PDB file of C-alpha atoms in Angstrom:
ATOM      1  CA  MET A1384      68.455  10.130  71.958  1.00 42.00           C
ATOM      2  CA  LYS A1385      68.566   9.360  75.678  1.00 42.00           C
ATOM      3  CA  ASP A1386      68.457  13.221  76.187  1.00 41.00           C
ATOM      4  CA  GLN A1387      65.076  13.515  74.593  1.00 43.00           C
ATOM      5  CA  ILE A1388      63.553  10.919  77.015  1.00 46.00           C
ATOM      6  CA  GLY A1389      62.019  12.551  79.936  1.00 44.00           C
ATOM      7  CA  LYS A1390      61.214  15.914  78.323  1.00 41.00           C
ATOM      8  CA  GLY A1391      57.821  17.300  77.448  1.00 41.00           C
ATOM      9  CA  SER A1392      55.199  19.617  78.987  1.00 39.00           C
ATOM     10  CA  SER A1393      54.916  20.097  82.717  1.00 36.00           C
ATOM     11  CA  GLU A1394      52.223  17.540  82.712  1.00 46.00           C
ATOM     12  CA  THR A1395      54.162  14.712  81.115  1.00 55.00           C
ATOM     13  CA  TYR A1396      55.625  11.727  82.589  1.00 70.00           C
ATOM     14  CA  ILE A1397      57.960   9.801  80.322  1.00 79.00           C
ATOM     15  CA  ASP A1398      59.535   6.934  82.256  1.00 87.00           C
ATOM     16  CA  PRO A1399      62.945   6.182  80.543  1.00 90.00           C
ATOM     17  CA  VAL A1400      63.033   2.704  82.082  1.00 92.00           C
ATOM     18  CA  VAL A1401      59.836   1.743  80.460  1.00 92.00           C
ATOM     19  CA  VAL A1402      60.642   3.484  77.285  1.00 93.00           C
ATOM     20  CA  LYS A1403      63.940   1.351  77.214  1.00 95.00           C
ATOM     21  CA  LEU A1404      61.892  -1.819  78.129  1.00 95.00           C
ATOM     22  CA  ILE A1405      59.709  -1.179  75.144  1.00 95.00           C
ATOM     23  CA  MET A1406      62.470  -0.573  72.621  1.00 97.00           C
ATOM     24  CA  ASP A1407      64.657  -3.636  73.825  1.00 97.00           C
ATOM     25  CA  ALA A1408      61.529  -5.608  73.541  1.00 97.00           C
ATOM     26  CA  SER A1409      60.801  -4.504  70.072  1.00 97.00           C
ATOM     27  CA  CYS A1410      64.443  -5.219  69.042  1.00 97.00           C
ATOM     28  CA  GLU A1411      64.115  -8.800  70.581  1.00 97.00           C
ATOM     29  CA  VAL A1412      60.711  -9.758  69.094  1.00 97.00           C
ATOM     30  CA  LEU A1413      61.477  -8.444  65.624  1.00 97.00           C
ATOM     31  CA  GLY A1414      64.937  -9.826  65.688  1.00 96.00           C
ATOM     32  CA  VAL A1415      64.239 -13.164  66.800  1.00 96.00           C
ATOM     33  CA  GLN A1416      60.684 -13.925  65.594  1.00 95.00           C
ATOM     34  CA  MET A1417      60.903 -12.068  62.242  1.00 94.00           C
ATOM     35  CA  LYS A1418      64.685 -12.173  61.722  1.00 94.00           C
ATOM     36  CA  THR A1419      64.689  -8.369  61.294  1.00 96.00           C
ATOM     37  CA  ASP A1420      67.160  -6.208  62.835  1.00 95.00           C
ATOM     38  CA  VAL A1421      65.744  -2.949  64.397  1.00 97.00           C
ATOM     39  CA  LYS A1422      67.398   0.255  64.916  1.00 97.00           C
ATOM     40  CA  PHE A1423      65.698   3.218  66.527  1.00 97.00           C
ATOM     41  CA  THR A1424      66.668   6.300  64.881  1.00 95.00           C
ATOM     42  CA  THR A1425      64.218   9.005  66.042  1.00 92.00           C
ATOM     43  CA  ILE A1426      62.544   9.588  69.338  1.00 90.00           C
ATOM     44  CA  GLN A1427      59.821  12.207  69.582  1.00 87.00           C
ATOM     45  CA  PRO A1428      58.094  13.472  72.590  1.00 81.00           C
ATOM     46  CA  LEU A1429      54.894  14.817  71.479  1.00 73.00           C
ATOM     47  CA  GLN A1430      52.780  17.714  72.996  1.00 66.00           C
ATOM     48  CA  SER A1431      49.193  16.913  74.059  1.00 59.00           C
ATOM     49  CA  MET A1432      47.134  16.791  71.064  1.00 60.00           C
ATOM     50  CA  THR A1433      43.693  16.111  69.975  1.00 63.00           C
ATOM     51  CA  GLY A1434      44.625  15.311  66.286  1.00 71.00           C
ATOM     52  CA  GLY A1435      46.693  12.652  64.835  1.00 75.00           C
ATOM     53  CA  SER A1436      50.488  12.159  65.794  1.00 79.00           C
ATOM     54  CA  GLY A1437      51.534  12.951  62.078  1.00 84.00           C
ATOM     55  CA  THR A1438      52.588   9.658  60.856  1.00 91.00           C
ATOM     56  CA  LEU A1439      50.599   7.762  58.367  1.00 95.00           C
ATOM     57  CA  TYR A1440      50.033   3.862  58.623  1.00 97.00           C
ATOM     58  CA  ASP A1441      48.263   1.237  56.724  1.00 98.00           C
ATOM     59  CA  ILE A1442      48.073  -1.196  59.641  1.00 98.00           C
ATOM     60  CA  ALA A1443      48.401  -0.737  63.352  1.00 98.00           C
ATOM     61  CA  SER A1444      47.786  -2.512  66.572  1.00 98.00           C
ATOM     62  CA  VAL A1445      47.147  -0.917  69.950  1.00 96.00           C
ATOM     63  CA  ILE A1446      47.346  -2.482  73.498  1.00 95.00           C
ATOM     64  CA  GLY A1447      46.708  -1.110  76.833  1.00 93.00           C
ATOM     65  CA  LEU A1448      49.658  -0.860  79.351  1.00 89.00           C
ATOM     66  CA  VAL A1449      48.589  -0.994  83.080  1.00 90.00           C
ATOM     67  CA  GLY A1450      51.019  -1.266  85.864  1.00 88.00           C
ATOM     68  CA  ASN A1451      51.809  -0.767  89.214  1.00 87.00           C
ATOM     69  CA  GLU A1452      53.650   2.374  88.427  1.00 81.00           C
ATOM     70  CA  LEU A1453      52.063   3.855  85.354  1.00 85.00           C
ATOM     71  CA  ILE A1454      49.099   3.451  82.808  1.00 87.00           C
ATOM     72  CA  GLY A1455      48.946   4.106  79.174  1.00 88.00           C
ATOM     73  CA  SER A1456      48.713   2.560  75.971  1.00 91.00           C
ATOM     74  CA  LEU A1457      51.244   1.245  73.163  1.00 94.00           C
ATOM     75  CA  ALA A1458      50.644   1.240  69.536  1.00 96.00           C
ATOM     76  CA  ILE A1459      52.736  -0.124  66.642  1.00 97.00           C
ATOM     77  CA  GLY A1460      52.200   1.055  63.291  1.00 97.00           C
ATOM     78  CA  PHE A1461      53.508   0.088  59.828  1.00 98.00           C
ATOM     79  CA  PRO A1462      53.268   1.097  56.132  1.00 98.00           C
ATOM     80  CA  SER A1463      51.984  -1.834  54.106  1.00 98.00           C
ATOM     81  CA  ALA A1464      55.355  -2.456  52.265  1.00 97.00           C
ATOM     82  CA  THR A1465      56.996  -2.856  55.728  1.00 98.00           C
ATOM     83  CA  PHE A1466      54.377  -4.954  57.343  1.00 98.00           C
ATOM     84  CA  LEU A1467      54.001  -7.401  54.576  1.00 98.00           C
ATOM     85  CA  LYS A1468      57.706  -8.154  54.416  1.00 97.00           C
ATOM     86  CA  VAL A1469      57.684  -8.617  58.336  1.00 97.00           C
ATOM     87  CA  ALA A1470      54.734 -10.934  58.193  1.00 97.00           C
ATOM     88  CA  ASN A1471      55.914 -13.060  55.269  1.00 96.00           C
ATOM     89  CA  ARG A1472      59.132 -13.519  57.520  1.00 96.00           C
ATOM     90  CA  MET A1473      57.172 -14.411  60.484  1.00 95.00           C
ATOM     91  CA  MET A1474      54.862 -16.846  58.710  1.00 94.00           C
ATOM     92  CA  ARG A1475      57.329 -17.712  55.983  1.00 92.00           C
ATOM     93  CA  GLU A1476      54.730 -17.276  53.215  1.00 93.00           C
ATOM     94  CA  THR A1477      54.313 -14.678  50.614  1.00 95.00           C
ATOM     95  CA  PHE A1478      51.598 -12.198  51.111  1.00 96.00           C
ATOM     96  CA  THR A1479      51.150  -9.285  48.447  1.00 97.00           C
ATOM     97  CA  LYS A1480      48.384  -7.471  50.351  1.00 97.00           C
ATOM     98  CA  ILE A1481      47.021  -7.071  53.845  1.00 98.00           C
ATOM     99  CA  ASP A1482      44.113  -9.319  54.494  1.00 97.00           C
ATOM    100  CA  LYS A1483      42.612 -11.424  56.908  1.00 95.00           C
ATOM    101  CA  GLU A1484      45.283 -14.180  56.515  1.00 95.00           C
ATOM    102  CA  ASN A1485      48.064 -11.804  57.911  1.00 97.00           C
ATOM    103  CA  ALA A1486      46.426  -8.865  59.442  1.00 97.00           C
ATOM    104  CA  ASP A1487      46.614 -10.414  63.027  1.00 96.00           C
ATOM    105  CA  THR A1488      50.365 -10.381  62.874  1.00 97.00           C
ATOM    106  CA  ALA A1489      50.440  -6.781  63.807  1.00 98.00           C
ATOM    107  CA  GLY A1490      48.496  -7.839  67.005  1.00 97.00           C
ATOM    108  CA  GLU A1491      50.611 -10.743  67.681  1.00 96.00           C
ATOM    109  CA  ILE A1492      53.902  -8.726  67.325  1.00 97.00           C
ATOM    110  CA  LEU A1493      52.632  -6.218  69.695  1.00 96.00           C
ATOM    111  CA  ASN A1494      51.178  -8.968  72.095  1.00 95.00           C
ATOM    112  CA  ILE A1495      54.749 -10.611  72.226  1.00 95.00           C
ATOM    113  CA  ILE A1496      56.378  -7.208  72.670  1.00 96.00           C
ATOM    114  CA  SER A1497      54.212  -6.389  75.575  1.00 94.00           C
ATOM    115  CA  GLY A1498      54.791  -9.922  77.034  1.00 93.00           C
ATOM    116  CA  VAL A1499      58.417  -9.306  76.889  1.00 94.00           C
ATOM    117  CA  VAL A1500      57.965  -5.869  78.503  1.00 93.00           C
ATOM    118  CA  ARG A1501      55.982  -7.675  81.354  1.00 92.00           C
ATOM    119  CA  ARG A1502      58.542 -10.258  81.722  1.00 91.00           C
ATOM    120  CA  ASN A1503      61.554  -7.912  81.816  1.00 92.00           C
ATOM    121  CA  GLY A1504      59.776  -5.130  83.715  1.00 92.00           C
ATOM    122  CA  ARG A1505      59.594  -7.431  86.712  1.00 89.00           C
ATOM    123  CA  ASN A1506      63.512  -7.130  86.990  1.00 90.00           C
ATOM    124  CA  HIS A1507      62.957  -3.345  87.360  1.00 92.00           C
ATOM    125  CA  GLY A1508      60.089  -3.421  89.852  1.00 91.00           C
ATOM    126  CA  TYR A1509      57.350  -2.868  87.158  1.00 91.00           C
ATOM    127  CA  THR A1510      54.353  -5.285  86.981  1.00 90.00           C
ATOM    128  CA  PHE A1511      51.981  -4.806  84.122  1.00 90.00           C
ATOM    129  CA  SER A1512      48.663  -6.474  83.532  1.00 89.00           C
ATOM    130  CA  SER A1513      48.224  -8.553  80.247  1.00 86.00           C
ATOM    131  CA  ALA A1514      45.646  -6.963  77.684  1.00 90.00           C
ATOM    132  CA  ILE A1515      44.500  -7.990  74.333  1.00 90.00           C
ATOM    133  CA  PRO A1516      45.739  -6.044  71.281  1.00 95.00           C
ATOM    134  CA  ASN A1517      43.301  -4.403  68.722  1.00 96.00           C
ATOM    135  CA  VAL A1518      44.295  -4.213  65.085  1.00 97.00           C
ATOM    136  CA  ILE A1519      43.414  -1.479  62.646  1.00 97.00           C
ATOM    137  CA  VAL A1520      43.616  -1.810  58.977  1.00 98.00           C
ATOM    138  CA  GLY A1521      43.095   0.991  56.603  1.00 97.00           C
ATOM    139  CA  LYS A1522      45.020   3.219  54.142  1.00 96.00           C
ATOM    140  CA  GLU A1523      47.331   5.960  55.314  1.00 96.00           C
ATOM    141  CA  PHE A1524      45.658   6.758  58.596  1.00 95.00           C
ATOM    142  CA  GLU A1525      46.993   8.591  61.662  1.00 91.00           C
ATOM    143  CA  LEU A1526      46.750   7.365  65.397  1.00 89.00           C
ATOM    144  CA  ALA A1527      45.600   9.887  67.769  1.00 81.00           C
ATOM    145  CA  PRO A1528      46.449   9.631  71.415  1.00 72.00           C
ATOM    146  CA  GLY A1529      43.588   9.616  73.729  1.00 63.00           C
ATOM    147  CA  VAL A1530      42.591  12.385  76.001  1.00 60.00           C
ATOM    148  CA  ASP A1531      43.983  12.488  79.684  1.00 61.00           C
ATOM    149  CA  HIS A1532      47.373  11.562  78.722  1.00 58.00           C
ATOM    150  CA  SER A1533      50.612  12.782  80.347  1.00 65.00           C
ATOM    151  CA  GLY A1534      53.480  11.593  78.334  1.00 75.00           C
ATOM    152  CA  LEU A1535      53.399  10.953  74.561  1.00 84.00           C
ATOM    153  CA  ILE A1536      56.228   9.603  72.648  1.00 89.00           C
ATOM    154  CA  LYS A1537      56.752   8.552  69.059  1.00 92.00           C
ATOM    155  CA  LEU A1538      59.737   6.268  68.062  1.00 95.00           C
ATOM    156  CA  ARG A1539      60.886   5.687  64.572  1.00 97.00           C
ATOM    157  CA  ALA A1540      62.482   2.287  63.888  1.00 97.00           C
ATOM    158  CA  ASP A1541      64.296   1.516  60.751  1.00 98.00           C
ATOM    159  CA  THR A1542      64.788  -2.098  59.533  1.00 97.00           C
ATOM    160  CA  ASP A1543      66.140  -3.636  56.298  1.00 96.00           C
ATOM    161  CA  VAL A1544      62.552  -4.107  55.154  1.00 96.00           C
ATOM    162  CA  GLY A1545      61.412  -0.557  55.859  1.00 97.00           C
ATOM    163  CA  PRO A1546      60.440   1.797  58.858  1.00 97.00           C
ATOM    164  CA  PHE A1547      57.880   1.187  61.628  1.00 98.00           C
ATOM    165  CA  PHE A1548      56.549   3.089  64.400  1.00 97.00           C
ATOM    166  CA  LEU A1549      55.810   2.891  68.037  1.00 96.00           C
ATOM    167  CA  GLU A1550      53.523   5.490  69.715  1.00 94.00           C
ATOM    168  CA  PHE A1551      52.681   5.353  73.403  1.00 89.00           C
ATOM    169  CA  THR A1552      51.179   7.275  75.983  1.00 87.00           C
ATOM    170  CA  MET A1553      51.690   7.047  79.743  1.00 85.00           C
ATOM    171  CA  LYS A1554      50.987   8.546  82.883  1.00 84.00           C
ATOM    172  CA  LYS A1555      51.900   7.966  86.404  1.00 82.00           C
ATOM    173  CA  ARG A1556      49.216   5.871  88.077  1.00 78.00           C
ATOM    174  CA  PRO A1557      47.135   7.861  90.524  1.00 73.00           C
ATOM    175  CA  SER A1558      48.033   6.736  94.141  1.00 69.00           C
ATOM    176  CA  GLU A1559      45.117   5.707  96.542  1.00 61.00           C
ATOM    177  CA  GLY A1560      43.152   8.745  97.630  1.00 55.00           C
ATOM    178  CA  ASP A1561      43.923  11.003  94.589  1.00 49.00           C
TER     179      ASP A1561
ATOM    180  CA  MET B1090      62.206 -36.882  67.212  1.00 88.00           C
ATOM    181  CA  PHE B1091      58.540 -37.274  66.581  1.00 91.00           C
ATOM    182  CA  ASP B1092      57.693 -39.329  63.701  1.00 91.00           C
ATOM    183  CA  PRO B1093      56.624 -37.240  60.554  1.00 92.00           C
ATOM    184  CA  SER B1094      53.412 -38.893  60.562  1.00 93.00           C
ATOM    185  CA  THR B1095      52.321 -37.627  64.129  1.00 95.00           C
ATOM    186  CA  LYS B1096      49.081 -35.940  64.238  1.00 97.00           C
ATOM    187  CA  ILE B1097      49.691 -32.611  65.734  1.00 97.00           C
ATOM    188  CA  LEU B1098      47.124 -29.970  67.272  1.00 98.00           C
ATOM    189  CA  VAL B1099      48.388 -26.482  67.118  1.00 98.00           C
ATOM    190  CA  VAL B1100      46.471 -24.119  69.252  1.00 98.00           C
ATOM    191  CA  ASP B1101      46.642 -20.086  69.251  1.00 96.00           C
ATOM    192  CA  ASP B1102      44.286 -17.524  68.868  1.00 95.00           C
ATOM    193  CA  PHE B1103      46.382 -15.564  66.503  1.00 96.00           C
ATOM    194  CA  LEU B1104      46.497 -17.085  62.771  1.00 97.00           C
ATOM    195  CA  SER B1105      49.862 -15.576  62.254  1.00 96.00           C
ATOM    196  CA  MET B1106      51.355 -17.626  65.227  1.00 96.00           C
ATOM    197  CA  ARG B1107      49.481 -20.689  64.259  1.00 97.00           C
ATOM    198  CA  LYS B1108      50.962 -20.390  60.781  1.00 96.00           C
ATOM    199  CA  ALA B1109      54.607 -19.809  62.025  1.00 96.00           C
ATOM    200  CA  VAL B1110      54.320 -23.038  64.202  1.00 97.00           C
ATOM    201  CA  VAL B1111      52.526 -24.929  61.506  1.00 97.00           C
ATOM    202  CA  ASN B1112      55.439 -24.060  59.067  1.00 96.00           C
ATOM    203  CA  ASN B1113      58.221 -25.029  61.786  1.00 96.00           C
ATOM    204  CA  CYS B1114      56.572 -28.349  62.004  1.00 96.00           C
ATOM    205  CA  LYS B1115      56.488 -28.914  58.251  1.00 95.00           C
ATOM    206  CA  ASP B1116      60.163 -28.064  58.263  1.00 93.00           C
ATOM    207  CA  LEU B1117      60.483 -31.364  60.272  1.00 93.00           C
ATOM    208  CA  GLY B1118      58.336 -33.262  57.666  1.00 95.00           C
ATOM    209  CA  MET B1119      55.339 -33.190  59.874  1.00 95.00           C
ATOM    210  CA  THR B1120      52.207 -32.429  57.878  1.00 94.00           C
ATOM    211  CA  ASN B1121      49.431 -34.043  59.593  1.00 96.00           C
ATOM    212  CA  ILE B1122      48.538 -30.978  61.374  1.00 97.00           C
ATOM    213  CA  VAL B1123      45.238 -29.567  62.606  1.00 98.00           C
ATOM    214  CA  GLU B1124      44.652 -25.892  63.828  1.00 98.00           C
ATOM    215  CA  ALA B1125      42.452 -24.592  66.714  1.00 98.00           C
ATOM    216  CA  ALA B1126      41.896 -20.794  67.531  1.00 97.00           C
ATOM    217  CA  ASP B1127      41.340 -21.542  71.438  1.00 96.00           C
ATOM    218  CA  GLY B1128      41.373 -24.002  74.143  1.00 96.00           C
ATOM    219  CA  LEU B1129      37.764 -24.946  73.976  1.00 97.00           C
ATOM    220  CA  GLU B1130      37.980 -25.761  70.291  1.00 97.00           C
ATOM    221  CA  ALA B1131      41.107 -27.706  70.784  1.00 98.00           C
ATOM    222  CA  TRP B1132      39.387 -29.772  73.533  1.00 98.00           C
ATOM    223  CA  ARG B1133      36.591 -30.826  71.333  1.00 97.00           C
ATOM    224  CA  LEU B1134      39.052 -31.710  68.698  1.00 98.00           C
ATOM    225  CA  LEU B1135      40.979 -33.832  71.055  1.00 97.00           C
ATOM    226  CA  ASP B1136      37.945 -35.365  72.520  1.00 96.00           C
ATOM    227  CA  THR B1137      36.590 -36.665  69.250  1.00 96.00           C
ATOM    228  CA  ALA B1138      39.752 -37.294  67.344  1.00 93.00           C
ATOM    229  CA  ASN B1139      40.112 -40.718  65.582  1.00 92.00           C
ATOM    230  CA  PRO B1140      42.913 -41.362  65.271  1.00 93.00           C
ATOM    231  CA  PRO B1141      44.135 -39.674  68.304  1.00 96.00           C
ATOM    232  CA  TYR B1142      46.613 -36.683  68.493  1.00 97.00           C
ATOM    233  CA  GLY B1143      50.166 -37.573  68.935  1.00 96.00           C
ATOM    234  CA  LEU B1144      51.221 -33.929  70.080  1.00 97.00           C
ATOM    235  CA  VAL B1145      49.477 -30.656  71.184  1.00 98.00           C
ATOM    236  CA  ILE B1146      51.492 -27.163  70.843  1.00 98.00           C
ATOM    237  CA  SER B1147      49.354 -24.594  72.397  1.00 97.00           C
ATOM    238  CA  ASP B1148      49.631 -21.079  73.439  1.00 95.00           C
ATOM    239  CA  ILE B1149      48.615 -20.088  77.089  1.00 92.00           C
ATOM    240  CA  THR B1150      46.632 -16.906  76.763  1.00 90.00           C
ATOM    241  CA  MET B1151      43.446 -17.438  74.791  1.00 91.00           C
ATOM    242  CA  PRO B1152      39.810 -16.646  75.110  1.00 90.00           C
ATOM    243  CA  ASN B1153      37.173 -19.368  76.153  1.00 94.00           C
ATOM    244  CA  MET B1154      39.782 -21.811  77.509  1.00 95.00           C
ATOM    245  CA  THR B1155      43.340 -20.973  78.098  1.00 94.00           C
ATOM    246  CA  GLY B1156      46.415 -23.420  77.259  1.00 94.00           C
ATOM    247  CA  LEU B1157      46.653 -24.011  80.988  1.00 94.00           C
ATOM    248  CA  GLN B1158      43.133 -24.986  81.356  1.00 95.00           C
ATOM    249  CA  LEU B1159      43.363 -27.266  78.319  1.00 97.00           C
ATOM    250  CA  LEU B1160      46.354 -28.990  79.841  1.00 96.00           C
ATOM    251  CA  THR B1161      44.652 -29.443  83.072  1.00 95.00           C
ATOM    252  CA  LYS B1162      41.689 -30.832  81.476  1.00 96.00           C
ATOM    253  CA  ALA B1163      43.616 -33.236  79.319  1.00 97.00           C
ATOM    254  CA  ARG B1164      45.835 -34.435  82.198  1.00 96.00           C
ATOM    255  CA  ALA B1165      42.587 -35.299  84.122  1.00 96.00           C
ATOM    256  CA  ASP B1166      41.454 -37.497  81.428  1.00 96.00           C
ATOM    257  CA  ALA B1167      43.107 -40.782  81.244  1.00 96.00           C
ATOM    258  CA  ARG B1168      43.107 -40.803  77.385  1.00 95.00           C
ATOM    259  CA  PHE B1169      45.535 -37.922  77.346  1.00 96.00           C
ATOM    260  CA  ALA B1170      47.408 -38.520  80.587  1.00 93.00           C
ATOM    261  CA  LYS B1171      50.670 -39.217  78.535  1.00 92.00           C
ATOM    262  CA  LEU B1172      49.891 -36.926  75.622  1.00 96.00           C
ATOM    263  CA  PRO B1173      52.793 -34.713  74.883  1.00 97.00           C
ATOM    264  CA  ILE B1174      51.588 -31.107  75.195  1.00 97.00           C
ATOM    265  CA  MET B1175      53.876 -28.165  74.810  1.00 96.00           C
ATOM    266  CA  LEU B1176      52.822 -24.766  75.976  1.00 95.00           C
ATOM    267  CA  ILE B1177      54.028 -21.552  74.065  1.00 93.00           C
ATOM    268  CA  THR B1178      53.667 -18.037  75.709  1.00 87.00           C
ATOM    269  CA  ALA B1179      55.274 -14.542  75.733  1.00 83.00           C
ATOM    270  CA  GLU B1180      54.429 -14.450  79.557  1.00 75.00           C
ATOM    271  CA  GLY B1181      57.325 -16.517  81.174  1.00 69.00           C
ATOM    272  CA  GLU B1182      55.880 -15.588  84.519  1.00 71.00           C
ATOM    273  CA  GLN B1183      57.113 -17.836  87.179  1.00 71.00           C
ATOM    274  CA  ASP B1184      53.495 -18.638  88.440  1.00 76.00           C
ATOM    275  CA  TYR B1185      52.612 -19.658  84.881  1.00 79.00           C
ATOM    276  CA  VAL B1186      55.642 -21.897  84.612  1.00 80.00           C
ATOM    277  CA  LEU B1187      54.977 -23.495  88.148  1.00 82.00           C
ATOM    278  CA  THR B1188      51.384 -24.170  87.501  1.00 84.00           C
ATOM    279  CA  ALA B1189      52.136 -25.617  84.039  1.00 86.00           C
ATOM    280  CA  ALA B1190      54.764 -27.957  85.597  1.00 86.00           C
ATOM    281  CA  LYS B1191      52.437 -29.156  88.255  1.00 87.00           C
ATOM    282  CA  SER B1192      49.843 -29.683  85.630  1.00 88.00           C
ATOM    283  CA  GLY B1193      52.055 -31.952  83.796  1.00 92.00           C
ATOM    284  CA  VAL B1194      53.298 -29.912  80.915  1.00 93.00           C
ATOM    285  CA  SER B1195      55.773 -31.756  78.570  1.00 95.00           C
ATOM    286  CA  GLY B1196      57.583 -28.581  77.660  1.00 93.00           C
ATOM    287  CA  TYR B1197      57.573 -24.743  77.455  1.00 91.00           C
ATOM    288  CA  ILE B1198      58.703 -22.260  74.911  1.00 93.00           C
ATOM    289  CA  LEU B1199      58.892 -18.562  75.314  1.00 93.00           C
ATOM    290  CA  LYS B1200      57.951 -16.085  72.563  1.00 94.00           C
ATOM    291  CA  PRO B1201      59.770 -14.794  70.509  1.00 96.00           C
ATOM    292  CA  PHE B1202      61.561 -17.986  69.261  1.00 96.00           C
ATOM    293  CA  THR B1203      63.285 -18.959  66.123  1.00 95.00           C
ATOM    294  CA  PRO B1204      62.518 -22.150  64.132  1.00 94.00           C
ATOM    295  CA  GLU B1205      65.973 -23.463  65.561  1.00 95.00           C
ATOM    296  CA  ILE B1206      64.773 -22.872  69.183  1.00 95.00           C
ATOM    297  CA  PHE B1207      61.419 -24.480  68.346  1.00 96.00           C
ATOM    298  CA  VAL B1208      63.085 -27.591  67.082  1.00 95.00           C
ATOM    299  CA  GLU B1209      65.292 -27.904  70.125  1.00 95.00           C
ATOM    300  CA  LYS B1210      62.324 -27.532  72.360  1.00 95.00           C
ATOM    301  CA  LEU B1211      60.464 -30.096  70.442  1.00 95.00           C
ATOM    302  CA  LYS B1212      63.377 -32.445  70.642  1.00 94.00           C
ATOM    303  CA  GLY B1213      63.365 -32.091  74.382  1.00 93.00           C
ATOM    304  CA  VAL B1214      59.792 -32.813  74.555  1.00 93.00           C
ATOM    305  CA  TYR B1215      60.048 -35.911  72.568  1.00 93.00           C
ATOM    306  CA  LYS B1216      63.061 -37.133  74.755  1.00 91.00           C
ATOM    307  CA  ARG B1217      60.973 -36.588  77.949  1.00 86.00           C
ATOM    308  CA  HIS B1218      58.161 -38.599  76.822  1.00 84.00           C
ATOM    309  CA  PHE B1219      59.648 -41.377  74.896  1.00 81.00           C
ATOM    310  CA  LYS B1220      63.073 -42.063  76.329  1.00 74.00           C
ATOM    311  CA  GLY B1221      62.414 -41.271  79.836  1.00 61.00           C
TER     312      GLY B1221
END
């Protein structure tokens, strides 16, 4: 998996340190707050595209990543079966469908992941601004990365309650005068 | 540890985190719990509460009024100078921690946390407030 980080088109910029920060934060957050062990099984650099990333979700959350070295966005997406089990574990309730009582769990998971990335990123010389996540709820929708991206990457994580995915785009922050 | 009858105010803009905290409190037999979605709503509840709250557990980063702003406002009011206030955050930034400490926070817990960590932090808050 490590060999796949850093590859892409000539315009891509995939910072392996940031990728690892995000992966480690995801494992920590789901492992601790939701008692869900996470194993990343697939890492897929993507080419620039204007369509969807090819994975279908029932709920997702997206947050901006703006830092001293790079800018981009991070998304986490779940099929409903995985999401409901994760939400049930976090809140220790029993939800059978995604609704307003549990949907913001996706946002809070991403909120905590980004907070852990900010916290641990400082040890590697990265500073990120805090941001507010959005949550998207639907039925089998795809996420499409925005325009003007450089690096696109999709990670699949497997857990004992099903898979989820992280998708993020990043590009090197333009220096002053660019 | 806090008496089970303690009136608790749980403040977080994420419903899912409020539920997680509420259920952690219920594990300890504490069921007299009121929720607020931001610091401003929490302040209104604190200001008009009768009987008063015995514990506040608040997120830091929230719209309208942050947890730090709520803490500062509470400590500036003689009624709440000694109210146990615990802050919860994913940030952990040293500036936040220092500001919270200077503002008189009773305890601090970093997300993510397990129910066990939550209980230990709450015990620490109780000990600091009531046992010197």
